[in-house]
XYZ file of C-alpha atoms in Angstrom:
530
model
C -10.541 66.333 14.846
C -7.534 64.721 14.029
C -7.262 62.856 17.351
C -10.467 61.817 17.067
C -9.863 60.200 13.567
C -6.865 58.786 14.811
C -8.662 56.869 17.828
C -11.815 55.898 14.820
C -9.419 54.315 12.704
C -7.118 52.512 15.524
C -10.569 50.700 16.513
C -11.517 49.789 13.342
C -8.159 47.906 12.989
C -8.232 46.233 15.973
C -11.637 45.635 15.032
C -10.626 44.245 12.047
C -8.263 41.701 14.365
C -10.643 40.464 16.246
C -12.640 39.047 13.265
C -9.959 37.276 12.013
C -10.889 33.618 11.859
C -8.690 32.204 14.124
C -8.168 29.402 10.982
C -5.389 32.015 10.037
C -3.430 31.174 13.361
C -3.532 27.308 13.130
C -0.142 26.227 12.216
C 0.571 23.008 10.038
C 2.993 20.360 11.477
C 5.952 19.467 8.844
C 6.288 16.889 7.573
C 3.304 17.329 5.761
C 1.268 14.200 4.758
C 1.018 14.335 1.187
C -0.243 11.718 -1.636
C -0.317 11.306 -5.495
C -3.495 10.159 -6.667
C -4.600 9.442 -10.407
C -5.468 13.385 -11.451
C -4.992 15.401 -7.914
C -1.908 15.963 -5.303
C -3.720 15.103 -1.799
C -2.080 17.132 0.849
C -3.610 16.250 4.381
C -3.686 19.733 6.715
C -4.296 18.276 10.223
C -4.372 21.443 12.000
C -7.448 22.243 9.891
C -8.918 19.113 9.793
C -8.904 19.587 5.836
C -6.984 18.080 2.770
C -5.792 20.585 0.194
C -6.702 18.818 -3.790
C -4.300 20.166 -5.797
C -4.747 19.836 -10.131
C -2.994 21.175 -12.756
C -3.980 22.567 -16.094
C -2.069 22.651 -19.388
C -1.034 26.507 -18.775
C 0.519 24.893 -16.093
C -2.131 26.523 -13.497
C -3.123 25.189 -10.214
C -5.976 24.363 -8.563
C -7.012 24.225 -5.114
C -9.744 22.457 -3.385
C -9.342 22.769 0.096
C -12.065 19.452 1.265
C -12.935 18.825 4.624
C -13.171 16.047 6.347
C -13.071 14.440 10.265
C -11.377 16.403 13.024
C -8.349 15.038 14.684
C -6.782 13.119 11.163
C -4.622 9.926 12.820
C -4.084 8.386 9.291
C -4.692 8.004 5.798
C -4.430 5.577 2.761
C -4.348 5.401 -1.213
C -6.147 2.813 -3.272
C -4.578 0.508 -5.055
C -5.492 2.095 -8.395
C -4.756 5.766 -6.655
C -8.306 6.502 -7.693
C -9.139 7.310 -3.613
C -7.528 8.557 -0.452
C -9.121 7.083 2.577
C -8.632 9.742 5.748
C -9.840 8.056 9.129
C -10.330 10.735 11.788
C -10.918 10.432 15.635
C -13.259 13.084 15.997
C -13.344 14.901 19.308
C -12.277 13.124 22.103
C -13.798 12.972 25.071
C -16.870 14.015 23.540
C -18.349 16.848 25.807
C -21.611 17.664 24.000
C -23.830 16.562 21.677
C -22.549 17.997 18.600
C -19.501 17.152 19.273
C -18.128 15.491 16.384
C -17.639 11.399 16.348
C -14.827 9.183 14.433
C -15.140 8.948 10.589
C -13.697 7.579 7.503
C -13.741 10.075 4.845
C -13.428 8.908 1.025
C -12.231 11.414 -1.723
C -11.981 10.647 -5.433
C -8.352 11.322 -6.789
C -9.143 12.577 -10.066
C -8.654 16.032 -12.027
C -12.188 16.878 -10.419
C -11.665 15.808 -6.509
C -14.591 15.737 -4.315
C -15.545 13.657 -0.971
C -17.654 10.764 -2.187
C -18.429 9.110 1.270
C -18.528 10.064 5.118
C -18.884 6.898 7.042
C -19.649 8.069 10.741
C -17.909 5.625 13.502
C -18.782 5.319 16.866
C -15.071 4.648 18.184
C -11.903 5.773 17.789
C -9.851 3.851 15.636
C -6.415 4.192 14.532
C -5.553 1.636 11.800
C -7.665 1.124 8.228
C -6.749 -1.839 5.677
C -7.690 -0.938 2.047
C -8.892 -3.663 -0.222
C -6.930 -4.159 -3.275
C -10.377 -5.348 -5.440
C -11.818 -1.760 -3.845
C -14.514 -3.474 -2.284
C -13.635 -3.203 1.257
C -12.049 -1.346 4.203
C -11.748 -1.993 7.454
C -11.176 0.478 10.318
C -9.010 -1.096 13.754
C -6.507 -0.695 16.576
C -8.870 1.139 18.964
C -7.559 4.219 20.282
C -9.883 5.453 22.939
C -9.898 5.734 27.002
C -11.630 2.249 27.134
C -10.936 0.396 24.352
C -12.636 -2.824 22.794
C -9.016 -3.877 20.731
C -10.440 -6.878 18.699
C -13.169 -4.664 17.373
C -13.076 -4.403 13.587
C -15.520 -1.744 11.209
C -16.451 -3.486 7.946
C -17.053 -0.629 5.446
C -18.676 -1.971 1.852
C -17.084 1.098 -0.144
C -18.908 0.805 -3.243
C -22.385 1.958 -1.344
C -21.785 5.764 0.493
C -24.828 5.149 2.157
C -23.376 1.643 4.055
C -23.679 1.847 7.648
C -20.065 0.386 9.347
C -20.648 -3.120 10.391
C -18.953 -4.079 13.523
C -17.750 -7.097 14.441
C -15.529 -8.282 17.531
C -12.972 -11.401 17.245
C -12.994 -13.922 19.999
C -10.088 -13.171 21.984
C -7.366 -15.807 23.007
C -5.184 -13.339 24.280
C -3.999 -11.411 20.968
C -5.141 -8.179 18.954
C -5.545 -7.126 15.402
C -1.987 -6.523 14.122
C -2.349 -6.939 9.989
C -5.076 -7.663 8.147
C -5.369 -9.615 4.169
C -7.679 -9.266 1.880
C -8.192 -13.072 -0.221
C -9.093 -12.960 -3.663
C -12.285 -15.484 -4.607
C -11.386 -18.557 -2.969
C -13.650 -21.657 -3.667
C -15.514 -24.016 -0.656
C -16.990 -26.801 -0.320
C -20.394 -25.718 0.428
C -21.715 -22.497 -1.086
C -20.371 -19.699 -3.771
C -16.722 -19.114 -3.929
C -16.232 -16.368 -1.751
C -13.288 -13.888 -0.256
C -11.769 -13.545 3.267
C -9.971 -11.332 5.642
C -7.845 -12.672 7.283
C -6.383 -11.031 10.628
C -3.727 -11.546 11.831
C -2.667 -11.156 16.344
C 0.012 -11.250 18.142
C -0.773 -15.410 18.306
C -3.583 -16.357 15.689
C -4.789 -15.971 12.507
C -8.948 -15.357 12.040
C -10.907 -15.911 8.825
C -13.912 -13.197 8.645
C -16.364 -14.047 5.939
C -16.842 -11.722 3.681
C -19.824 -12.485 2.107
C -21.668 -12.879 5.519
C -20.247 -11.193 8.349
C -22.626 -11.967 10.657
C -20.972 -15.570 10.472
C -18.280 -16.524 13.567
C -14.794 -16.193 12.074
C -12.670 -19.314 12.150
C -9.329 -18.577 14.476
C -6.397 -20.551 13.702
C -4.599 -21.709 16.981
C -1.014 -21.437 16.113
C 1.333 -23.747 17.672
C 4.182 -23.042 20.018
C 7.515 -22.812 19.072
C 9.889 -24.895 19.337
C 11.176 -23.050 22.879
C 7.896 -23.739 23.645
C 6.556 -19.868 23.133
C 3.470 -18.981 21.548
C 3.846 -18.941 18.382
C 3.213 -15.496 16.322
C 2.214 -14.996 12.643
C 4.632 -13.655 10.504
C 3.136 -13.787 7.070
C -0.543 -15.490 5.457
C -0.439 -16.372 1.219
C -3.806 -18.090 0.035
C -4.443 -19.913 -3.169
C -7.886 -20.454 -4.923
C -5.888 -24.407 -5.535
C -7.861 -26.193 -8.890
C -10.630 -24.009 -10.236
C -12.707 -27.250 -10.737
C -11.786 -28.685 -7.452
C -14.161 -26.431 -4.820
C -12.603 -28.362 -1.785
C -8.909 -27.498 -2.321
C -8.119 -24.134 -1.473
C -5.597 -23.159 1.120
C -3.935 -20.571 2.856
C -0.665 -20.619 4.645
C 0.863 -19.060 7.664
C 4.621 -17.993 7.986
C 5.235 -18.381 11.828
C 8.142 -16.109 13.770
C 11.279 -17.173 14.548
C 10.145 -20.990 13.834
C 11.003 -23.615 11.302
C 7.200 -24.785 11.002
C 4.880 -23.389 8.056
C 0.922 -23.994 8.686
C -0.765 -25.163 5.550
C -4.844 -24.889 6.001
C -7.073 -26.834 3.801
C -10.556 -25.464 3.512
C -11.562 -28.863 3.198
C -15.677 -30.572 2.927
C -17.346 -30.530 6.379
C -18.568 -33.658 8.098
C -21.685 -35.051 6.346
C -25.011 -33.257 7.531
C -22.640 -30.110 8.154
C -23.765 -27.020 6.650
C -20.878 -24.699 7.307
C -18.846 -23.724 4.060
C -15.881 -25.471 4.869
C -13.718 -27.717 7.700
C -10.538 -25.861 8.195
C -7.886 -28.874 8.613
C -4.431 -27.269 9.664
C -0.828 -29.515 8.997
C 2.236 -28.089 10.005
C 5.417 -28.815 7.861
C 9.148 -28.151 8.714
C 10.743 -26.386 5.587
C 14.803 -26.820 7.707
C 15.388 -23.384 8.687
C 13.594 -20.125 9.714
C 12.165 -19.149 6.645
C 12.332 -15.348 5.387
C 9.117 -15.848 2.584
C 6.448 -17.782 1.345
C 4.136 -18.023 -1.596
C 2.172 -20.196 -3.260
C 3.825 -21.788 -6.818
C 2.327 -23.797 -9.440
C 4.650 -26.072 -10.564
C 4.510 -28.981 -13.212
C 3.984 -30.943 -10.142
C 1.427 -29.171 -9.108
C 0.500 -26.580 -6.631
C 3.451 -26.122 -3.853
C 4.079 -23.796 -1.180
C 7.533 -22.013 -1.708
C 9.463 -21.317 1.603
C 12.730 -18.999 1.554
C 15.321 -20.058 4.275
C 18.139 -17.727 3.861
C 20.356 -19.177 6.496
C 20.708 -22.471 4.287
C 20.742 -20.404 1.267
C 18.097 -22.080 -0.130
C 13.994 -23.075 -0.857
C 11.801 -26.097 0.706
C 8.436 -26.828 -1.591
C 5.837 -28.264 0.502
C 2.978 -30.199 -1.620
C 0.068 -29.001 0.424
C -1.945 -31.975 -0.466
C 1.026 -34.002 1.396
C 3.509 -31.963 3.198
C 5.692 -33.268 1.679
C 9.087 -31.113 1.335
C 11.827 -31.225 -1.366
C 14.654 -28.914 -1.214
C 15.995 -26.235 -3.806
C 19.498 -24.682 -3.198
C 20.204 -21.386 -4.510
C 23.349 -19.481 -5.261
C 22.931 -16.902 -2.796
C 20.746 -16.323 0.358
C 18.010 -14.955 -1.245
C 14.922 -13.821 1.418
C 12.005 -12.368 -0.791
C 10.384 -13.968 -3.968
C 7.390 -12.287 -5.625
C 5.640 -14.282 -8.717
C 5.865 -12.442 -12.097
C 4.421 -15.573 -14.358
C 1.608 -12.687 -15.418
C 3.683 -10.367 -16.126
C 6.413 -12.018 -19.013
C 4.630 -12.085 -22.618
C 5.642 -15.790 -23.183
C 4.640 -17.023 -19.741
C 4.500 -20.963 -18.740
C 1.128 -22.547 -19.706
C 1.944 -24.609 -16.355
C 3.936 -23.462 -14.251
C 5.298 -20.090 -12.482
C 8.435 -17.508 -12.750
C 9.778 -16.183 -9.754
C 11.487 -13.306 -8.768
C 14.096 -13.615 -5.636
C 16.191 -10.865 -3.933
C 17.256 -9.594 -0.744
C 18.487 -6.494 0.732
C 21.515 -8.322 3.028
C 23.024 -9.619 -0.612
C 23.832 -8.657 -3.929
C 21.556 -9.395 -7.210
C 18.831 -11.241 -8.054
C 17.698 -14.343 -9.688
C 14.887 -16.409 -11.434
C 13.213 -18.875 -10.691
C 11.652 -21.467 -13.322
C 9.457 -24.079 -11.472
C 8.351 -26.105 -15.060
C 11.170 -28.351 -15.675
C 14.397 -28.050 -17.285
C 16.625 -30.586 -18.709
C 14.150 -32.922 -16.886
C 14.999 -31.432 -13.883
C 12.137 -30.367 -12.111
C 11.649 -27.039 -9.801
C 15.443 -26.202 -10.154
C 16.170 -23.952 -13.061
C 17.748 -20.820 -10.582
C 19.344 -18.077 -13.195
C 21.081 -15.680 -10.825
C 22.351 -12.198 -12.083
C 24.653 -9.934 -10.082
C 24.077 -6.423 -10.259
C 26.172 -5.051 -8.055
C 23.277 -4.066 -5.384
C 21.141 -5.626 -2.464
C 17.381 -4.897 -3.624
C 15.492 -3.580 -0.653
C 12.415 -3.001 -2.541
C 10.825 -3.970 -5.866
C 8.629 -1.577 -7.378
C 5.979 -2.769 -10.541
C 5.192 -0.843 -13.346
C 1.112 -0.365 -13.560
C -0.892 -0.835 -17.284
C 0.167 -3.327 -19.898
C 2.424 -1.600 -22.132
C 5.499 -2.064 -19.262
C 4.393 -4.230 -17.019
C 7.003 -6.547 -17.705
C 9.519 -3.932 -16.559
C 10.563 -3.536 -12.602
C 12.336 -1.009 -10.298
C 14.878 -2.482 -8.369
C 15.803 -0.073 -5.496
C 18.562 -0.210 -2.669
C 18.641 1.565 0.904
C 22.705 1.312 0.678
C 23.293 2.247 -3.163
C 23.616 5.540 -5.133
C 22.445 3.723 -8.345
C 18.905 1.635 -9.051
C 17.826 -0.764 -11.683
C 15.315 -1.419 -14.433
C 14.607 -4.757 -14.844
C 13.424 -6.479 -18.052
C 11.368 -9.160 -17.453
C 11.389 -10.402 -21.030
C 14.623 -9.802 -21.766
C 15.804 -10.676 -18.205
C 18.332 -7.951 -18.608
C 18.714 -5.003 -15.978
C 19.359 -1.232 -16.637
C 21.256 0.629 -13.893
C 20.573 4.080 -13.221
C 23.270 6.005 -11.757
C 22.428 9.085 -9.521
C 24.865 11.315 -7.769
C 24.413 10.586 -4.199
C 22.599 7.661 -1.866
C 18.766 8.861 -0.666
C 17.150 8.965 -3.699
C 12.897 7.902 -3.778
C 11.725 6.230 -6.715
C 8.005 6.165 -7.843
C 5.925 5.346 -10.835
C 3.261 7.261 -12.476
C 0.117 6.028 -12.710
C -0.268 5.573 -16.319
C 3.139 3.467 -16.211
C 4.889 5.270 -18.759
C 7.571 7.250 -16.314
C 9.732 6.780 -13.072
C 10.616 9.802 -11.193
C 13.578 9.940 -8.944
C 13.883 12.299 -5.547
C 16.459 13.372 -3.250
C 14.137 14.767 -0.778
C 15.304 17.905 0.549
C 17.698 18.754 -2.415
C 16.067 20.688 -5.303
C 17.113 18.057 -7.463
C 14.843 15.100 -9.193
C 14.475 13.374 -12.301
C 12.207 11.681 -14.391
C 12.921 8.716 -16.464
C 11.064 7.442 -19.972
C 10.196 3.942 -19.491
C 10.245 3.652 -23.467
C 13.689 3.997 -23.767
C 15.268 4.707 -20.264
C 15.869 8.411 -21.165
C 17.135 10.017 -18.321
C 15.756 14.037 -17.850
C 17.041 16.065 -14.747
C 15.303 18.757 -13.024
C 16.813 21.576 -10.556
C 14.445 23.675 -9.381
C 15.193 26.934 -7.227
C 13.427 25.476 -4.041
C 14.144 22.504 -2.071
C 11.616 19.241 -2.867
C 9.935 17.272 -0.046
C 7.892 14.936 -2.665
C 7.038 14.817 -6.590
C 3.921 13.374 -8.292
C 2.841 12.853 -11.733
C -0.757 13.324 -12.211
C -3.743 13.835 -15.068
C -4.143 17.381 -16.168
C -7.555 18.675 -15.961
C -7.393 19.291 -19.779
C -5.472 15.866 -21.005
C -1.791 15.718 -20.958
C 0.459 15.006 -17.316
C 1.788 17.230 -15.322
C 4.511 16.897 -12.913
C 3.966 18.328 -9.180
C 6.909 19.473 -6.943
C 6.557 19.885 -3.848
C 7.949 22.655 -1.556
C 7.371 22.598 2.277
C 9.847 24.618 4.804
C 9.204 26.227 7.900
C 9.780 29.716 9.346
C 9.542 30.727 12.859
C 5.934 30.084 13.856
C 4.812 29.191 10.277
C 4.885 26.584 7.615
C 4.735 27.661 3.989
C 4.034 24.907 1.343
C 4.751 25.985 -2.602
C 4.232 23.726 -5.766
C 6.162 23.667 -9.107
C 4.115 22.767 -11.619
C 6.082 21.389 -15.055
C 4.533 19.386 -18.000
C 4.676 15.733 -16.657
C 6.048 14.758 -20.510
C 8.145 17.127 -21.225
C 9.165 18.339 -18.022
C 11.380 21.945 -18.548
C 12.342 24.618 -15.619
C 11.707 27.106 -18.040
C 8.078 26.165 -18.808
C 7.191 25.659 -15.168
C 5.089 27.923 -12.599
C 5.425 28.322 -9.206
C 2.613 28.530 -7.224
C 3.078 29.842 -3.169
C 1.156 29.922 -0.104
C -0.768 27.014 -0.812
C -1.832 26.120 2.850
C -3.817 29.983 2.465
C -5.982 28.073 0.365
C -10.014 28.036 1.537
C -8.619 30.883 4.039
C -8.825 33.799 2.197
C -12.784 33.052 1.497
């Protein structure tokens, strides 16, 4: 009798094996692919063609969705606003049967609540997406498949779930979909004021309609270099030009390695026309390879700012004209941003600048009203000690007029006061840290990755608090609690043999105390155990 129980309980164990999903042997590939969103921590869980939603409550609880989307995840993207995560999957490939799954773009809503809001079915494989900034748009590119169409784009309108993917193929001249631009509402000649895309190849620039896709696009032919290469984009700015002047707006192309800007006018069609616009290219030579370029309002007018670092200073090109005039700087500056919006006593004419540059120290503004009856050069340079690789803006209105100033080769970062013009360093105690902003704009938190060490900042006063937890940090993310409030998310992702574990720390995002907090384990179990 007792053998035979023996032998009745070793089958039901290995019975109990064999119905083990095999789910529970998949094994998660570090790094892990994780996102903050507005109320949820998205982390993406390839080897189960899932993304884990975690939220936090007040008691400091977490909560797990475990969502599923496409099989085969190549890629995945935040909104703007960090209201969505966009996750574009390949599906199965080759397809073998009929149920085999296709491609897909997958749209989940970042909130306290996260859920899948759209499932856009593709019929190719696509590797690339472009996210709209106005959240009207995405587009799906960079075929991936064994035969591949590569100037095929998928239009997806993202404010109807039901939309079925437009797709559209650019005329080829010999280049592919490299970067694509979304235009704010630019005005023409014939027609509503409408926006663009603009893609850009490996040796033109195309305009895509928006507002009628069915429409040819309009390819810009670039010119050769002065080597006598084709010439490559580099960089596209647009500006909607005189709100009561429909036949003046314009977009610019920053070429590669050449001296030449293109300024295109979309200009009035011949008479009897009907197309929207003429696009009439000029090219302008700005004296030196330039690093930037934006559009500026000055009290001249509209002009196209173009950074040349290697003679430390700016050309302005009047795009009615081409005409350049030359602005010298103190230092080789090679990025400029405008901030006109976001000083409180901003120019009723004219725009503020930012300029920095990661190969030299400080910063500086740029005034281009006039001053002193001087016009376009009033430069104000501040050195603070480190070359900005990145500048980081503060979302909402309360700071917006604050920026973080970060540095690849520094220990130490900077606040910058746009108002005041004065900048705040931040000392840390090593080089590595990540720097990000919380949604609501009211805190900065700063990472080491793989230390257990962060820190979150009060952009009210600058009042630094450290953290140390017990466990070693891959990200941090400040989120909505389900139940009002913040709360702060760490991160905790190792591997062991054969498996990956992934932990979260959850503290209040305010008041953020190792001795309040909860740690939360196995997290990647999540939607397994059920």
């Amino acid at each position: 009798m007792k053998r035979s129980l023996l032998t009745a309980i070793t089958l039901l164990a290995v019975a109990g094996c064999g119905d083990r999903p095999a789910s529970w042997d998949e094994k998660a590939q570090l790094p892990l692919k994780t996102a903050g969103l507005t109320g949820s921590v998205a982390v993406v869980d390839t080897a189960l063609d899932r993304v884990l939603m975690l939220s936090a409550s007040s008691d400091r609880s977490l909560h797990v969705a475990a969502l599923g989307v496409g099989k085969n995840v190549v890629t995945t993207e935040v909104s703007r606003d960090s209201g969505s995560l966009f996750v574009l999957s390949k599906g199965v490939q080759p397809r073998r049967n009929p149920d085999d799954e296709l491609p897909s773009l997958t749209v989940i809503d970042g909130s306290s609540q996260p859920k899948v809001t759209a499932r856009y079915t593709l019929t190719d494989p696509l590797q690339g997406i472009a996210v709209d900034p106005q959240g009207e748009w995405a587009v799906v590119y960079d075929a991936g498949g064994i035969v591949v169409n590569p100037n095929e784009l998928i239009f997806v309108k993202l404010s109807d779930p039901n939309f079925e993917p437009v797709s559209k193929t650019l005329r080829s001249f010999g280049g592919r979909p490299e970067r694509l631009t979304f235009t704010s509402e630019l005005s023409v000649p014939n027609g509503p004021p409408r926006r663009f895309a603009l893609v850009e190849t490996g040796q033109d620039v195309s305009l895509i309609d928006l507002s009628d896709l069915t429409r040819d696009e309009v390819t810009l032919i670039l010119p050769k270099t002065p080597s006598g290469a084709t010439g490559a984009p580099a960089e596209v700015a647009f500006h909607d030009g005189d709100p009561a002047d429909p036949a003046d707006a314009r977009i610019a192309v920053r070429l590669a390695n050449d001296p030449n800007v293109m300024v295109v006018d979309l200009a009035t069609p011949p008479a009897g026309d009907k197309k929207p616009f003429k696009a009439t290219v000029n090219v302008a030579d700005v004296g030196g390879v330039p690093s930037s370029i934006a559009f500026v309002q000055t009290d001249g007018g509209l002009r196209l700012a173009a950074l040349v670092p290697s003679t430390q200073s700016a050309t302005l090109i009047d795009p009615a004209t081409t005409f350049p005039e030359t602005v010298d700087f103190p230092k080789p500056y090679s990025r400029i941003t405008r901030v006109t919006d976001d000083v409180s006593n901003k120019p009723q004419k004219s725009d503020v600048a930012l300029l920095w540059s990661d190969s030299t120290t400080g910063i500086a503004f740029w005034s281009l009203g006039k001053t002193s009856g001087t016009p376009f050069r009033s430069v104000d340079d501040y050195d603070i000690g480190i070359a900005v690789s990145k500048v980081k803006s503060v979302p909402g209105d309360q700071f917006a007029h604050l920026k973080i100033l970060e540095s690849t080769t520094a220990s130490e970062f900077y606040v910058l006061d746009l108002d005041k013009r004065q900048s705040f360093p931040m000392l840390t105690n090593a080089g590595g840290f990540q720097l990000g902003v919380s949604p609501d704009g009211q805190r900065a938190w700063a990472l080491r990755p793989g230390t257990p060490d962060f820190a979150s900042i009060d952009l009210s006063n600058l009042h630094p608090t450290s953290i140390q937890v017990e466990r070693d940090v891959a990200a941090v993310y400040d989120i909505e609690r389900r139940d009002s409030g913040r709360a702060a998310i760490a991160l905790h992702a190792s591997e062991h043999g054969s498996a990956v574990s992934l932990g979260a720390t959850v503290l209040d995002g305010l008041d953020p105390d190792t001795a309040k907090s909860r740690f939360h384990p196995g997290l990647l179990l999540g939607g397994l155990q059920k």
